[in-house]
Each structure stands twice: as structure tokens, then as C-alpha cells.
Coordinates of C-alpha atoms in Angstrom, one line a residue:
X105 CA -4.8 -0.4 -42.6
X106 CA -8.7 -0.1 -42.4
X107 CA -10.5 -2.2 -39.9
X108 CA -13.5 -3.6 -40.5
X109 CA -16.2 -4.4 -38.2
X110 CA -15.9 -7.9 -36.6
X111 CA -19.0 -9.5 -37.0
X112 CA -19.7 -11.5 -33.8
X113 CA -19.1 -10.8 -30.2
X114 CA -16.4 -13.1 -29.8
X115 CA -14.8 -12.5 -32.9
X116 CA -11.2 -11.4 -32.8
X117 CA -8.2 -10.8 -35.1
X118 CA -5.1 -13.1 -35.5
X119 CA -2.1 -11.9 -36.4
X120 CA -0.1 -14.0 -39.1
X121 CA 3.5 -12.9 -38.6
X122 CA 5.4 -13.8 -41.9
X123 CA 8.5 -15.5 -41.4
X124 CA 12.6 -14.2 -41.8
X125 CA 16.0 -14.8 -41.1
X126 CA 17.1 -11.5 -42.1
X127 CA 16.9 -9.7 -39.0
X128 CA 16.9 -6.1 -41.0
X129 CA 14.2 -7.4 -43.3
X130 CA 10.5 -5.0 -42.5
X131 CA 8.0 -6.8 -40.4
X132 CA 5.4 -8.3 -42.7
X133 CA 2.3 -9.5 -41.3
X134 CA -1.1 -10.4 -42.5
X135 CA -4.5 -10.3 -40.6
X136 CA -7.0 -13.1 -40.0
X137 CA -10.5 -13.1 -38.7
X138 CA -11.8 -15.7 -36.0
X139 CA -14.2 -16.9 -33.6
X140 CA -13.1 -18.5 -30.1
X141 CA -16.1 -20.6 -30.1
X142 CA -15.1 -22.0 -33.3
X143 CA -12.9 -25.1 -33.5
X144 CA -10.1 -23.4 -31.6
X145 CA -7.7 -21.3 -33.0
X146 CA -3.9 -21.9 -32.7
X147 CA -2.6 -18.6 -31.6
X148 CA 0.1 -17.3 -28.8
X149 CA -1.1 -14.3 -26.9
X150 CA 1.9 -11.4 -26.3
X151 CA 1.4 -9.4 -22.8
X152 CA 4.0 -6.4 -23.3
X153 CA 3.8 -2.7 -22.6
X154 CA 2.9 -0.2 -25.0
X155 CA 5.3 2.3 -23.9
X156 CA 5.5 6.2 -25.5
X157 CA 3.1 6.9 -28.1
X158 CA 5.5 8.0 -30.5
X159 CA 8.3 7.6 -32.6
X160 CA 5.6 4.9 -34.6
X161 CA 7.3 2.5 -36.4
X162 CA 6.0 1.1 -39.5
X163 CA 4.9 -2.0 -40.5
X164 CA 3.8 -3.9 -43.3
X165 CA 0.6 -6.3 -44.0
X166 CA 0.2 -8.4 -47.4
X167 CA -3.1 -9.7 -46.1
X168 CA -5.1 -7.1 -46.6
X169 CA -2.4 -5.2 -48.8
X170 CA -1.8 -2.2 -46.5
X171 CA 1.0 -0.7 -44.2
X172 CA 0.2 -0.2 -39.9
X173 CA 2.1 2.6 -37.6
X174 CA 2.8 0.8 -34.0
X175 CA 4.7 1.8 -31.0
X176 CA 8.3 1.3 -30.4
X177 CA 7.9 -1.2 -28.1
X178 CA 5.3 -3.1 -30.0
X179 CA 8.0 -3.1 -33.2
X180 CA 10.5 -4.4 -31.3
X181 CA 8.4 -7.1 -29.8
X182 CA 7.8 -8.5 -33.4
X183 CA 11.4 -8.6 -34.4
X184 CA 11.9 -10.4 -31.5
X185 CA 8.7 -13.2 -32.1
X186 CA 10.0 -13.5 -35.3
X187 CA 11.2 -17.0 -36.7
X188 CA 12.3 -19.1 -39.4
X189 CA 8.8 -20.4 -39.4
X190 CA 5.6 -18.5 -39.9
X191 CA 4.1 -17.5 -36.2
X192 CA 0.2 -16.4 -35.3
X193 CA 0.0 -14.0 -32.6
X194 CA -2.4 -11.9 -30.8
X195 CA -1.8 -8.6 -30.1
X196 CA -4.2 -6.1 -28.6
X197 CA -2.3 -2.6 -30.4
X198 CA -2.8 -4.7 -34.0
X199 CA -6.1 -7.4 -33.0
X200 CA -7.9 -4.6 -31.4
X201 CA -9.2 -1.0 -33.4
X202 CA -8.0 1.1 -30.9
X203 CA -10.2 4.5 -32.2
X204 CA -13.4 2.9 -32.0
X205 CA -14.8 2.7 -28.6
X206 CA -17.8 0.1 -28.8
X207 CA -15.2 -2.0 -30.5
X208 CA -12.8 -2.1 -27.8
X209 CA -15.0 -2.4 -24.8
X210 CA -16.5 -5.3 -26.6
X211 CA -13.0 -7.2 -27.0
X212 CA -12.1 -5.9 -23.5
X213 CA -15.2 -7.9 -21.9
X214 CA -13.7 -11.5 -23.8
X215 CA -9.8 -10.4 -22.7
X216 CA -9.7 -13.1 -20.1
X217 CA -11.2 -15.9 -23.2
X218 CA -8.3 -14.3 -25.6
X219 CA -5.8 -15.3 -23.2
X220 CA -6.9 -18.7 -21.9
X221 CA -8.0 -19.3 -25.1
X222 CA -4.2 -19.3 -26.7
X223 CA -1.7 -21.7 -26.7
X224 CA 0.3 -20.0 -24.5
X225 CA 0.8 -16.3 -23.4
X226 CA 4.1 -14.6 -24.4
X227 CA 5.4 -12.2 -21.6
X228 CA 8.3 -9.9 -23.7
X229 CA 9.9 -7.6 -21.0
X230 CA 11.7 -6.0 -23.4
X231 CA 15.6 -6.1 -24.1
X232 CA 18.4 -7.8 -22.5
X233 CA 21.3 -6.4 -20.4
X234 CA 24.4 -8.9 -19.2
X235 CA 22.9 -9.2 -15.5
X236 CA 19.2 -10.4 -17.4
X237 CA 21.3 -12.7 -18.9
X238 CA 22.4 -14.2 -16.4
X239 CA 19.2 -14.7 -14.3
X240 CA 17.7 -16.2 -17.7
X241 CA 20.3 -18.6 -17.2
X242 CA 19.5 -20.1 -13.9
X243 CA 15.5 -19.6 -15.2
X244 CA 16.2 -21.9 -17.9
X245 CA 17.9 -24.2 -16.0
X246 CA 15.5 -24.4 -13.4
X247 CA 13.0 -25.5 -16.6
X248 CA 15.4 -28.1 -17.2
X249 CA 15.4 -29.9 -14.8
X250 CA 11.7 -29.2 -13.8
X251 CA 10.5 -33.1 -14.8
X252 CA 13.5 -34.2 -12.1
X253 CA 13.4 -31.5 -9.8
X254 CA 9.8 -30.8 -9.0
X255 CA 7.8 -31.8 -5.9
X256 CA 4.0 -33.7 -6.2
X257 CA 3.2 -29.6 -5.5
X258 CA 4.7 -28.2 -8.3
X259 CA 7.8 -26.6 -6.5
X260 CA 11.4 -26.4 -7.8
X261 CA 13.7 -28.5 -5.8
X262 CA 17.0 -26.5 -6.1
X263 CA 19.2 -24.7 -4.1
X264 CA 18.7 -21.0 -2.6
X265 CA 19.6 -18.7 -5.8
X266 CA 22.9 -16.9 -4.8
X267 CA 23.4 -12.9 -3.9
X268 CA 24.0 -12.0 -8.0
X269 CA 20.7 -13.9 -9.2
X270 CA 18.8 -12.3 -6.2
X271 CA 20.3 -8.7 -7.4
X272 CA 19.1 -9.2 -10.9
X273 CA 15.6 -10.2 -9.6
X274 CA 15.2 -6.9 -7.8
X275 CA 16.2 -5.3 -10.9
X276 CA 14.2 -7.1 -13.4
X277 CA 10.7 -6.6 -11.2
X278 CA 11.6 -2.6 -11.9
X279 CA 10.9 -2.8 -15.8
X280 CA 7.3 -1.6 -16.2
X281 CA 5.9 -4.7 -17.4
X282 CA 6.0 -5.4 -13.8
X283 CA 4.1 -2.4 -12.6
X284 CA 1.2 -3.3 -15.7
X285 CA -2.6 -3.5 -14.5
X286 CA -3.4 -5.4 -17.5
X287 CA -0.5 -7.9 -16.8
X288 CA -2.4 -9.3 -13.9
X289 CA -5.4 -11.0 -15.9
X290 CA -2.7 -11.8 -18.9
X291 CA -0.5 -13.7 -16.8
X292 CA -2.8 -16.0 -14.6
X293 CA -5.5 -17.2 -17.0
X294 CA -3.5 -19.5 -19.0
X295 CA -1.2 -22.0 -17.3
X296 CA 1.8 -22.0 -20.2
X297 CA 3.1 -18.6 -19.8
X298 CA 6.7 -17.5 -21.5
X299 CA 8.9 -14.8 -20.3
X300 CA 11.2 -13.4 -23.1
X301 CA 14.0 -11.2 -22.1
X302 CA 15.8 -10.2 -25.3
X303 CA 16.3 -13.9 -26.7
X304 CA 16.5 -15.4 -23.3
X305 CA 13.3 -17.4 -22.4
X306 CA 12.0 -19.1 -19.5
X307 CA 8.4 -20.2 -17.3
X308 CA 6.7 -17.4 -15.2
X309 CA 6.9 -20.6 -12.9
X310 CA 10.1 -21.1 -12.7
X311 CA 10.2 -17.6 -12.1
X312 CA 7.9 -17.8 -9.5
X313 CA 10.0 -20.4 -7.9
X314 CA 13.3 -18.4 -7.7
X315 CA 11.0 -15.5 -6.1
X316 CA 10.2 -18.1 -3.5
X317 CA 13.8 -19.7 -3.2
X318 CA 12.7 -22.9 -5.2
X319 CA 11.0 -25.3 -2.2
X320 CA 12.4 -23.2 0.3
X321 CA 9.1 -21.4 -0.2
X322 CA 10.7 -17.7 1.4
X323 CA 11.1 -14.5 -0.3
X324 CA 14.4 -14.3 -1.7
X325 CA 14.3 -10.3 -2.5
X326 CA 14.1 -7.9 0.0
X327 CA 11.0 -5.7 -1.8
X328 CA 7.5 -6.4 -1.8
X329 CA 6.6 -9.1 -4.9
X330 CA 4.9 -7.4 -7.3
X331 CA 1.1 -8.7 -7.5
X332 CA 1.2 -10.0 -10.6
X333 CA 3.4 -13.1 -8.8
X334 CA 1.3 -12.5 -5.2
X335 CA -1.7 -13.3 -7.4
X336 CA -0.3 -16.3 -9.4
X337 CA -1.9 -18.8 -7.6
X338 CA -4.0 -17.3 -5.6
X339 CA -6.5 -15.2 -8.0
X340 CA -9.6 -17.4 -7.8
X341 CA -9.8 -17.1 -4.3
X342 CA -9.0 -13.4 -3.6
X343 CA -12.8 -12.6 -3.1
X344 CA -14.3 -10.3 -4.8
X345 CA -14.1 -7.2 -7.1
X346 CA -13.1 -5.1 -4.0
X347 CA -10.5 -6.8 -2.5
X348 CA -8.8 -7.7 -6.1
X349 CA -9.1 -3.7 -6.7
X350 CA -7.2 -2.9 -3.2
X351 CA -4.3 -6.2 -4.0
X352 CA -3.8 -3.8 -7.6
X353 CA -4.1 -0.5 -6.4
X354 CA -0.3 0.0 -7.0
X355 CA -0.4 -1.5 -10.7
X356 CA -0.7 1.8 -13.7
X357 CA -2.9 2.2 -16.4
X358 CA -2.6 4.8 -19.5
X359 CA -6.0 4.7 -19.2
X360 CA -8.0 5.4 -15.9
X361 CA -10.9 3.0 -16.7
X362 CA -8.5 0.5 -17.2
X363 CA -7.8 -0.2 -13.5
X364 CA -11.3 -1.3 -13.0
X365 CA -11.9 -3.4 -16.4
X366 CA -8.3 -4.9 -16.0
X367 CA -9.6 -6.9 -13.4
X368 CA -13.3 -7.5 -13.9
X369 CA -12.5 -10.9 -15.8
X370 CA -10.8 -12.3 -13.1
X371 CA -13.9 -12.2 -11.2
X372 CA -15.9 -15.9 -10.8
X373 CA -19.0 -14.5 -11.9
X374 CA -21.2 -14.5 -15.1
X375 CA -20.5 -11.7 -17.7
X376 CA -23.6 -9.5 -16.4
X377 CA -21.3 -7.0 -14.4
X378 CA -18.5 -7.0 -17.5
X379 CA -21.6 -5.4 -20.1
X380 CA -22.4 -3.2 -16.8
X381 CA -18.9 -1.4 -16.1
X382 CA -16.6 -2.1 -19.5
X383 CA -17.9 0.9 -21.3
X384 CA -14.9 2.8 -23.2
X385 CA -18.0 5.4 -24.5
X386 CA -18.1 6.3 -20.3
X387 CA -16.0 8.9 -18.6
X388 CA -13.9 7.5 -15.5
X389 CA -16.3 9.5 -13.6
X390 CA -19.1 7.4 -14.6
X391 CA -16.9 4.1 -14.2
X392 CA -16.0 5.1 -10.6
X393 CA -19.2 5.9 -9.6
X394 CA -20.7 3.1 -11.0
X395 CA -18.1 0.7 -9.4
X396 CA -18.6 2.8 -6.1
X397 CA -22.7 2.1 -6.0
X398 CA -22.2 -1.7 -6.6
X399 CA -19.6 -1.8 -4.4
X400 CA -21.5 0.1 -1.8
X401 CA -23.8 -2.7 -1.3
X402 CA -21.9 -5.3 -0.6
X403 CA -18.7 -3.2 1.4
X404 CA -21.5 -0.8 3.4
X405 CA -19.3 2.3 4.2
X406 CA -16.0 0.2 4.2
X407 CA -15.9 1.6 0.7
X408 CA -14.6 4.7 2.4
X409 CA -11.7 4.3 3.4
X410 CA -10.6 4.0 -0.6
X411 CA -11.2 7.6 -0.8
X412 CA -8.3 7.9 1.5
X413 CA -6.5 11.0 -0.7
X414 CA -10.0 12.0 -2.3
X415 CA -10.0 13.8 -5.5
X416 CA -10.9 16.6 -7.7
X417 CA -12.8 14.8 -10.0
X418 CA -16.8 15.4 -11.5
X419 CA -18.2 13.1 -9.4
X420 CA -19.2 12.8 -5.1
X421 CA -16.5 12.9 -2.6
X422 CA -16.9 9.5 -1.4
X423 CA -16.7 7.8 -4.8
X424 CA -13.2 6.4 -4.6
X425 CA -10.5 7.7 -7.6
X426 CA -9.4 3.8 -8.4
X427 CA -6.6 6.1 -10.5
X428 CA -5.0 6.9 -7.4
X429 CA -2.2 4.7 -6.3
X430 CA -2.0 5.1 -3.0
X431 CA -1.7 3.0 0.0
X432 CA -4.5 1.0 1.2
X433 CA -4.5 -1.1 4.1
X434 CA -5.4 -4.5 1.9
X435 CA -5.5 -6.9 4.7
X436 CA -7.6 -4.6 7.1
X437 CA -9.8 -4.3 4.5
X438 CA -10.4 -7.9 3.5
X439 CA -13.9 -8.4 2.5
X440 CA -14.8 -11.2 4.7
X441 CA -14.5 -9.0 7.6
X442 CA -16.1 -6.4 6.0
X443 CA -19.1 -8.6 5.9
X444 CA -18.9 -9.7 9.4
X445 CA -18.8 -6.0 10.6
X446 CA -22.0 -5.2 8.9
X447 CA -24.9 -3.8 11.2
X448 CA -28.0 -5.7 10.7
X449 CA -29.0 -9.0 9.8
X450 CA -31.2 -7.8 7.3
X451 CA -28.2 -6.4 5.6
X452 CA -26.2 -9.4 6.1
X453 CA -28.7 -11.4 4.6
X454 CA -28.9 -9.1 1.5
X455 CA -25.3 -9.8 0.8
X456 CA -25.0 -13.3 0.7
X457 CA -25.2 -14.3 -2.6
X458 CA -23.0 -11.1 -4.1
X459 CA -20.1 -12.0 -1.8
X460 CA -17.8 -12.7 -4.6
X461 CA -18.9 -9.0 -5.9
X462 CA -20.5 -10.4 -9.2
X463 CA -23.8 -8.8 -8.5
X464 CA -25.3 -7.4 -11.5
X465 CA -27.1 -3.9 -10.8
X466 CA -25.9 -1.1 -9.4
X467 CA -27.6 0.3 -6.1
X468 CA -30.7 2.1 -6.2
X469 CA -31.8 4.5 -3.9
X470 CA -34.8 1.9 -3.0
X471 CA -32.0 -1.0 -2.1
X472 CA -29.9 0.3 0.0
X473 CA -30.2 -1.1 3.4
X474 CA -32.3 0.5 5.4
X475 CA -30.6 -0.9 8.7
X476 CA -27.1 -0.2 8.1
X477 CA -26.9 3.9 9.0
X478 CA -26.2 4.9 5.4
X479 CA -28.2 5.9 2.1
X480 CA -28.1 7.4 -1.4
X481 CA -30.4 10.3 -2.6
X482 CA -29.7 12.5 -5.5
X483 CA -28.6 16.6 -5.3
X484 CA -28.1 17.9 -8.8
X485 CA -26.1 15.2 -11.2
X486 CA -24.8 13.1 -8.4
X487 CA -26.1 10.9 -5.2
X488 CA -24.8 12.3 -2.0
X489 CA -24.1 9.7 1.1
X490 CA -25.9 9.8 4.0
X491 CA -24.0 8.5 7.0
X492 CA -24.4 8.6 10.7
X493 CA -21.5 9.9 13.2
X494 CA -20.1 11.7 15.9
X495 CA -17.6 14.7 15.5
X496 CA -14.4 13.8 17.8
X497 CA -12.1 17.3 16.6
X498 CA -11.0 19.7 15.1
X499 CA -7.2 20.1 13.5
X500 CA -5.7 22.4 14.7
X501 CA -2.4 22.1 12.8
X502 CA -0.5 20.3 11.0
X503 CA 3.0 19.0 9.2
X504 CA 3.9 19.7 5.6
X505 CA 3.2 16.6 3.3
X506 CA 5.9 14.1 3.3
X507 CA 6.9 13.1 -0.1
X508 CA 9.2 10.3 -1.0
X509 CA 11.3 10.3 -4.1
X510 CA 13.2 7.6 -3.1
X511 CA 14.0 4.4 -0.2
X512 CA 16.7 7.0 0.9
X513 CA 14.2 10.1 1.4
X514 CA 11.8 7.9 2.9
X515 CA 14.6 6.2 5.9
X516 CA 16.2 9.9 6.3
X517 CA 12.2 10.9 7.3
X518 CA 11.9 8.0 9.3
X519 CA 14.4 8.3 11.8
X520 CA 14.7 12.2 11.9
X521 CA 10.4 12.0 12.9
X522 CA 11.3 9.2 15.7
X523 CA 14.3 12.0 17.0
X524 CA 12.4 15.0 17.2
X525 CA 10.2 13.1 20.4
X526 CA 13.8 12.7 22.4
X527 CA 15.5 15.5 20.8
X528 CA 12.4 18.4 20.3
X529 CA 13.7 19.7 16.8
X530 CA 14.0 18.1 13.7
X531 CA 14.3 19.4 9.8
X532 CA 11.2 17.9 9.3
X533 CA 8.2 20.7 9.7
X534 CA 5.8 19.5 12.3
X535 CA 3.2 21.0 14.3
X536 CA 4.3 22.9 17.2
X537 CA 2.1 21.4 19.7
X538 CA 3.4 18.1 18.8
X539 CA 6.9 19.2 20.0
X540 CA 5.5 20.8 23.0
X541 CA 3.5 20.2 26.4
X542 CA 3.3 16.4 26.8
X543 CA 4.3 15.2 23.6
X544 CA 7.8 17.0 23.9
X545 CA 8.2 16.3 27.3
X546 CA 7.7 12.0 26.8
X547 CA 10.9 10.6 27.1
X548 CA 11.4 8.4 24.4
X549 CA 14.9 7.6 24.7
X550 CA 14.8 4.0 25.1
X551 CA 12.3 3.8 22.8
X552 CA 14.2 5.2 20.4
X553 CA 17.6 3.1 21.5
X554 CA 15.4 -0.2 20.9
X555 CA 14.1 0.9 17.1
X556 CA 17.7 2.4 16.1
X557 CA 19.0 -1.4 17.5
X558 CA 16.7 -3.1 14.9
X559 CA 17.3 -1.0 12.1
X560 CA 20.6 -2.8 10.4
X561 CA 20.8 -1.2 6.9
X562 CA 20.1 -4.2 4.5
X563 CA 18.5 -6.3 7.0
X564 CA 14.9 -7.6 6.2
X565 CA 13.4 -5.6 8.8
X566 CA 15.0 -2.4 8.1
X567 CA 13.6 -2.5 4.5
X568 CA 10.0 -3.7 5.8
X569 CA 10.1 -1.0 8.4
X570 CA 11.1 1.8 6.0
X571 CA 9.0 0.2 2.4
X572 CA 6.3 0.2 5.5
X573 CA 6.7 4.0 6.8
X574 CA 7.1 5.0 3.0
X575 CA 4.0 3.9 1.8
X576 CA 1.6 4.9 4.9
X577 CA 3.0 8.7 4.9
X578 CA 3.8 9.5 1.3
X579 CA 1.5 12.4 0.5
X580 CA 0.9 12.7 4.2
X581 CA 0.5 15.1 6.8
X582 CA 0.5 14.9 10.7
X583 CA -2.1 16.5 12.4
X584 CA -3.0 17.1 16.3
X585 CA -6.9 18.6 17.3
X586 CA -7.9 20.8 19.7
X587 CA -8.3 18.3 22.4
X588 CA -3.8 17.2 22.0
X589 CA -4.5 13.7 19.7
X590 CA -1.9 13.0 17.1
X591 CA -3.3 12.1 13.5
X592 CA -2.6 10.8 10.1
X593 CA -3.9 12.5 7.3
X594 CA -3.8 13.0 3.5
X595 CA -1.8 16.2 2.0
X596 CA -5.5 17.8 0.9
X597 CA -6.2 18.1 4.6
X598 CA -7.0 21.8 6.0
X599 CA -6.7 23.5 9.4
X600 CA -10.6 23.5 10.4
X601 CA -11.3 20.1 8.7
X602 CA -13.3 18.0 11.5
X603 CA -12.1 14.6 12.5
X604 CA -15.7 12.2 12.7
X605 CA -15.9 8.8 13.4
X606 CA -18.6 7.6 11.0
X607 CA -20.6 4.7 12.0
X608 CA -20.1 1.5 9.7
X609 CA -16.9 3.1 8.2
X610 CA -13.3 1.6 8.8
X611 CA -11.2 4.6 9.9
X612 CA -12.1 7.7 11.1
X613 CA -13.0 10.4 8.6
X614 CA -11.9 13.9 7.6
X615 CA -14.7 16.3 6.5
X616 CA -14.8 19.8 5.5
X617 CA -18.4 21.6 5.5
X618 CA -19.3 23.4 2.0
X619 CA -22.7 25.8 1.0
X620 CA -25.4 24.1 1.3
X621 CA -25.4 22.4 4.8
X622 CA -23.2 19.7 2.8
X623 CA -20.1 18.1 4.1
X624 CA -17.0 16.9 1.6
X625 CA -15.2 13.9 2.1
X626 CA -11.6 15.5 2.6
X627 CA -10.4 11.6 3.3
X628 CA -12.6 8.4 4.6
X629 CA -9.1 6.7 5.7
X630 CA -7.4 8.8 8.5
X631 CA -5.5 7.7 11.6
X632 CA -5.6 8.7 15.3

């Protein structure tokens, strides 16, 4: 198949797929040019996962006469759409010319239009097992009964889902759909979503709903939700590009860029900043640092602590790596008290009208608040950060990195760290002046006899405590300074690095001095 150019900017491509009832029979599609502004177009939007690259699976178009390669996963999403009845789709691998650049960013900027624009979004999690079954049962029947069973606010009225539905929800949320950046903006922008398990169909609501226990309105599973149900409802109001960018930092992208463009059209703001950022011609280098500059405006030196692990990549230290997904304290770092934390007035009053991040130039050198302890000037290809601070130490020494492969590594670390303060030895390597002097000689026994108490395997606080521990010290070190204080850092941290508490920034910060009288932002997220 040859693409041709589409000739306006919100031109897209429909996908007619041909009718069969021979399952075995080869996919046949054909390929249709529109325009959203035009009358609209009756089309169902499919959110899937691309999955491996290869094997490609072949395909077949009668309009223009030609034959496609897709993925695996794309293939078998089409055998599954497929009906008795002709059906119009649109998909990005076959709507969108994935090897031309300007192309893509251009469809990329009118994603969140595609999607509200359908009839309805098709979420196809992929194949069905017995226990997806099953939950697809109670799904549908929660549809079922939705005209009887729902209250003035939209909530199921049914009973708690029992211990085997609650199972298979903890299971399902592990297929990768779940862990999708680009299923965020897919999901929430239309209000008649479909998930499709196999054959088995049902409402993202009424999955919603079980989540929730139906009008119980309380978590049923044990996990964290995944965001893409966290930001359901609440996307319009979650403020701004940075704190949507923290509330996703967890979610994967093939593509690096794709963790900021993901989520620029769920932003309430004119298209200015989408022409701005979505640029597939751009190196995630350029992306980041672009996002970091208009995010430095309006965050001041907040925008630090996202450089929590920092990176190796062509750009300055303190531009975060919004590839990394790491922990980030998401609540701490809530915007609105970002802006309340700000120095000056001046710089408060700067802000006010880009406080749901849609500002449309990036910071200049000449912009940047004067008042607020911070500013940009250029050495070589990149803008280095001027900040203000104190030094408070110096590590001295440090654990090896903790690294969690699983719940199970993660509790084991837990409670053998918590023993070696009563006990002074544990398998865990930790710096020996943290199990001497007046660290090892605090008697934490009853301490420890209180936590252990709490800790019931499979209660809701255990998992909590441990999901907690897990993602706050995974790729983590412990450090202590010259002076005896006990730290947090990221695995990249030296001996020698120098603990400094940077004026305007959220957490203390790790530097490391380099030739040239420069400093390198080792982490802008520590804890002491």
C-alpha cells in the first residue's frame, strides 16, 4: 500500500473493514479519505497495543487494490472487529503513515478530535482466558441492568463483586493495554467506550464501577488503579501539563516523545502548545528540554525534583528524562502548591494566566523571573540553571541500589532494613556508620514489634506499606554525610556527591562538581 498525502490538516483515513463469516477468510479492507469538520463521519475508534514489531501479518485492501503488513496484535484485533455487516474503523498502525514524520505529528496534534470525534472508542485487550470470561460476565450484567440499577450520579447499584471477580480484576489490569500512555487520552475523550476481551464485551463504566465496588465507591483490588481509571473522571480538572505528566509517569511508550504528546490533548488549552512540542522530526532531547523550559516558568525549580534519577542523555542535568518511570511524589508535587510556594509576587503574578500549563512559548532567557533565585543562560548547545543554595554535606557512604523484581523481593527488603536497627546485621549491604554509633545503638524494638503487628500478609495495609516502600527505594541507595544524617538517594549517586538544599526547589539536591566550575544535577529529589 502507498499512502498519499492527506490534503488538509484534519484530514484522516477511515478504514472500511469488509465483512465475513468465515472466520479463516484474509482480512479485506479498503481505505477512505475524510475530514472531521465535514458532516461527521461515522467511524469506531480501536485503542489496542501494537505489541512486537514482527512476525507482520498480512492483509489485504480492494480500495486502493494493494496488500498492508501489520503487527500481530493489530491482525488479530481485525479478526475480532469483524462482522456479518461491513464495519469503519480507525486505526492509527493503518489511518496513520507511520514512516513519514511531518505526517504523524500532524495526526498526533488532532488525536484527542479522532477519538471524540467517533461513535464510540473500541478498547480490544486482546484474547480471552476462562477467568476473563467470567469477569465479562458480571461486566455485562452490570450493563444490563444499568437503566434499573444506576443512581442520579451514574453509579452501579449492585452488590460488592465477590473474591473470584476481584482476582480476575487484578489480573486483567496486568495486560499491557493497561500500562499504555496513549490509552489515557483514548479512553476519556469520548463518553461510549467498549472493552472487548476475546468476544466478551462490556462499558469501561461498568468497569469502572466493579473497580469501585459498584456504589460502595471503595477499591475492591488491593493494587494501585491503574491511571487510566484514576483519570476517568477526573482528567479536566487535573491541572496542568505538569501534574498530568507526574499522574502518567508509570504509563510506557515505544516511543520516548510519546510520553509528553500522549497527554498534550488532554490539556484545556488552545492548540498553540500542540504545534510547539508534537514534532516527530525532534529528538527526545529537544522534546524534554523544550517541555522543561515551559514548564520551568510556571513550576519555578519544583521542576526538579522530576530529575530524581537523572540521566545520560544530550541535554542539561536538570531537564527531566519524562522516559523514566520512576517514582514521583504526585501529590507533594501538585501544582497548586507549587504556585503558592513561589518567591515573589512578581512571579506569582506572571503565572496566573498559564496555570493550566497551556502557555504558548517556551522561556527565554529575558522571561525568566528575575525574583525567584533561578535563571537560564547558554554554555555551548545547552542553557545551564542558575539556582541559589546552601551545601548541608557530603556522602560519605552508602548502600548498594535496591532493585525489586517482584512484591516478594520488595517485602523481604522491607523487613530485613527495619531489623538491622534492633538486630545490627542484615543481608542487605548498608553503610557501616548506619549500623554503628547512635544509629546501631537506638533501640528500636518496640518499634519494630508495632510495624511487624500491622503487617498481616494480604491485608490492605501490608500491600500499601510494601507497593509504598517498593516504589520509593527501587533504584535506590541509602546514604549517611559526614555530619551522621541518613539519606535517600538515586542508584547514580557517588561517594563525594554534596547534599544542597536549593532555594525554590522541593527536596534537597544531589550535585557532583565537573571542569569548568559547573555542577551536575546527580538527583533534584533526595531525602534526608
Amino acid at each position: 500500500y502507498s499512502y498519499r498525502p492527506l490534503r488538509y490538516n484534519d484530514s484522516i483515513r477511515v478504514i472500511q473493514l469488509h465483512c465475513s463469516v468465515d472466520d479463516s477468510a484474509p482480512i479485506l479492507i479498503s481505505i477512505w479519505r475524510a475530514r472531521i469538520s465535514d458532516a461527521r463521519p461515522e467511524y469506531e475508534a480501536l485503542s489496542y497495543t501494537w505489541g512486537e514489531k514482527y512476525p507482520r501479518r498480512k492483509i489485504f485492501c480492494r480500495n486502493p487494490a494493494s496488500v498492508l503488513e501489520v503487527t500481530q496484535n493489530c491482525y488479530s484485533s481485525l479478526r475480532r472487529l469483524r462482522k456479518d455487516t461491513d464495519r469503519y474503523l480507525w486505526i492509527d498502525a493503518i489511518s496513520i503513515n507511520q514512516e513519514n514524520d511531518i505526517e504523524r505529528s500532524v495526526q498526533v496534534r488532532i488525536m484527542d478530535r479522532i477519538f471524540a470525534s467517533a461513535s464510540g472508542v473500541i478498547v480490544d485487550l486482546g484474547e480471552a482466558t476462562p477467568g476473563s470470561r467470567l469477569l465479562f460476565e458480571e461486566l455485562a450484567d452490570a450493563d444490563a441492568d444499568a437503566d434499573q440499577t444506576r443512581e442520579p450520579t451514574g453509579k452501579f447499584i449492585r452488590q460488592w463483586p465477590n473474591e473470584e471477580i476481584i482476582q480476575e480484576l487484578e489480573y486483567l489490569y496486568q495486560r499491557p493495554w493497561f500500562s499504555r500512555i496513549w490509552v489515557v487520552q483514548e479512553a476519556v475523550v469520548n463518553p461510549t467506550v467498549t472493552v472487548m476481551c476475546g468476544t466478551d464485551q462490556s462499558s469501561l463504566a461498568a468497569l469502572e464501577s466493579c473497580n469501585m465496588g459498584y456504589h460502595h465507591g471503595t477499591r475492591v483490588t488491593l493494587k494501585e488503579d491503574p491511571p487510566v481509571l484514576r483519570l476517568f473522571h477526573e482528567y479536566n480538572s487535573i491541572g496542568g501539563l505538569w501534574n498530568i505528566l507526574l499522574a502518567t509517569r508509570k504509563l510506557y511508550a515505544s516511543d520516548p516523545r510519546d510520553r509528553v504528546f500522549a497527554l498534550l490533548s488532554l490539556l484545556e488549552s488552545n492548540s498553540d502548545i500542540r504545534h510547539i512540542l508534537i514534532d516527530y522530526t525532534q529528538s527526545p532531547e529537544v522534546i524534554f528540554t523544550r517541555v522543561a523550559k515551559l514548564l520551568l516558568s510556571h513550576t519555578g525549580l519544583w521542576l526538579l525534583a522530576a530529575a530524581r534519577h537523572g540521566h545520560t542523555l544530550h541535554m542539561p542535568s536538570w531537564v527531566p528524562d519524562w522516559s523514566q518511570n520512576y517514582y514521583c511524589d504526585i501529590w507533594g508535587l501538585n501544582l497548586q502548591k507549587a504556585v503558592e510556594n513561589e518567591f515573589s509576587e512578581e512571579a506569582e503574578a506572571s503565572r496566573t494566566d498559564q496555570r493550566d500549563a497551556s502557555c504558548t512559548k517556551h522561556t527565554s532567557h529575558e522571561s525568566t523571573p528575575k525574583m525567584s533565585g533561578y535563571g537560564l543562560w547558554p554554555v555551548g548547545n545547552h542553557d545551564a540553571l542558575k539556582v541559589k543554595g546552601v551545601r548541608f554535606g557530603t556522602i560519605r557512604s552508602q548502600s548498594a541500589a535496591f532493585s525489586f523484581f517482584s512484591f516478594d523481593d520488595a517485602e523481604q527488603a522491607f523487613l530485613e532494613l527495619l531489623n538491622i536497627f534492633h538486630c545490627r546485621h542484615s543481608r542487605i549491604f548498608v553503610p557501616p556508620d548506619l549500623l554503628a554509633g547512635e544509629y546501631g545503638s537506638l533501640d528500636f524494638k518496640s518499634d519494630l514489634h508495632r510495624i511487624a503487628s500491622s503487617l498481616e500478609p494480604g491485608d490492605r495495609f501490608h500491600s500499601e506499606t510494601i507497593a509504598n516502600f517498593r516504589t520509593t527505594m527501587d533504584n535506590c541507595r541509602i546514604f549517611v554525610t559526614e555530619h551522621g544524617e541518613i539519606g535517600i538517594a538515586p542508584q547514580n549517586s557517588q561517594e563525594g556527591d554534596i547534599v544542597c538544599i536549593v532555594r525554590g526547589a522541593y527536596s534537597p539536591c544531589i550535585l557532583r562538581q565537573i571542569p569548568g566550575g559547573f555542577w551536575h544535577l546527580v538527583s533534584g529529589d533526595c531525602f534526608l
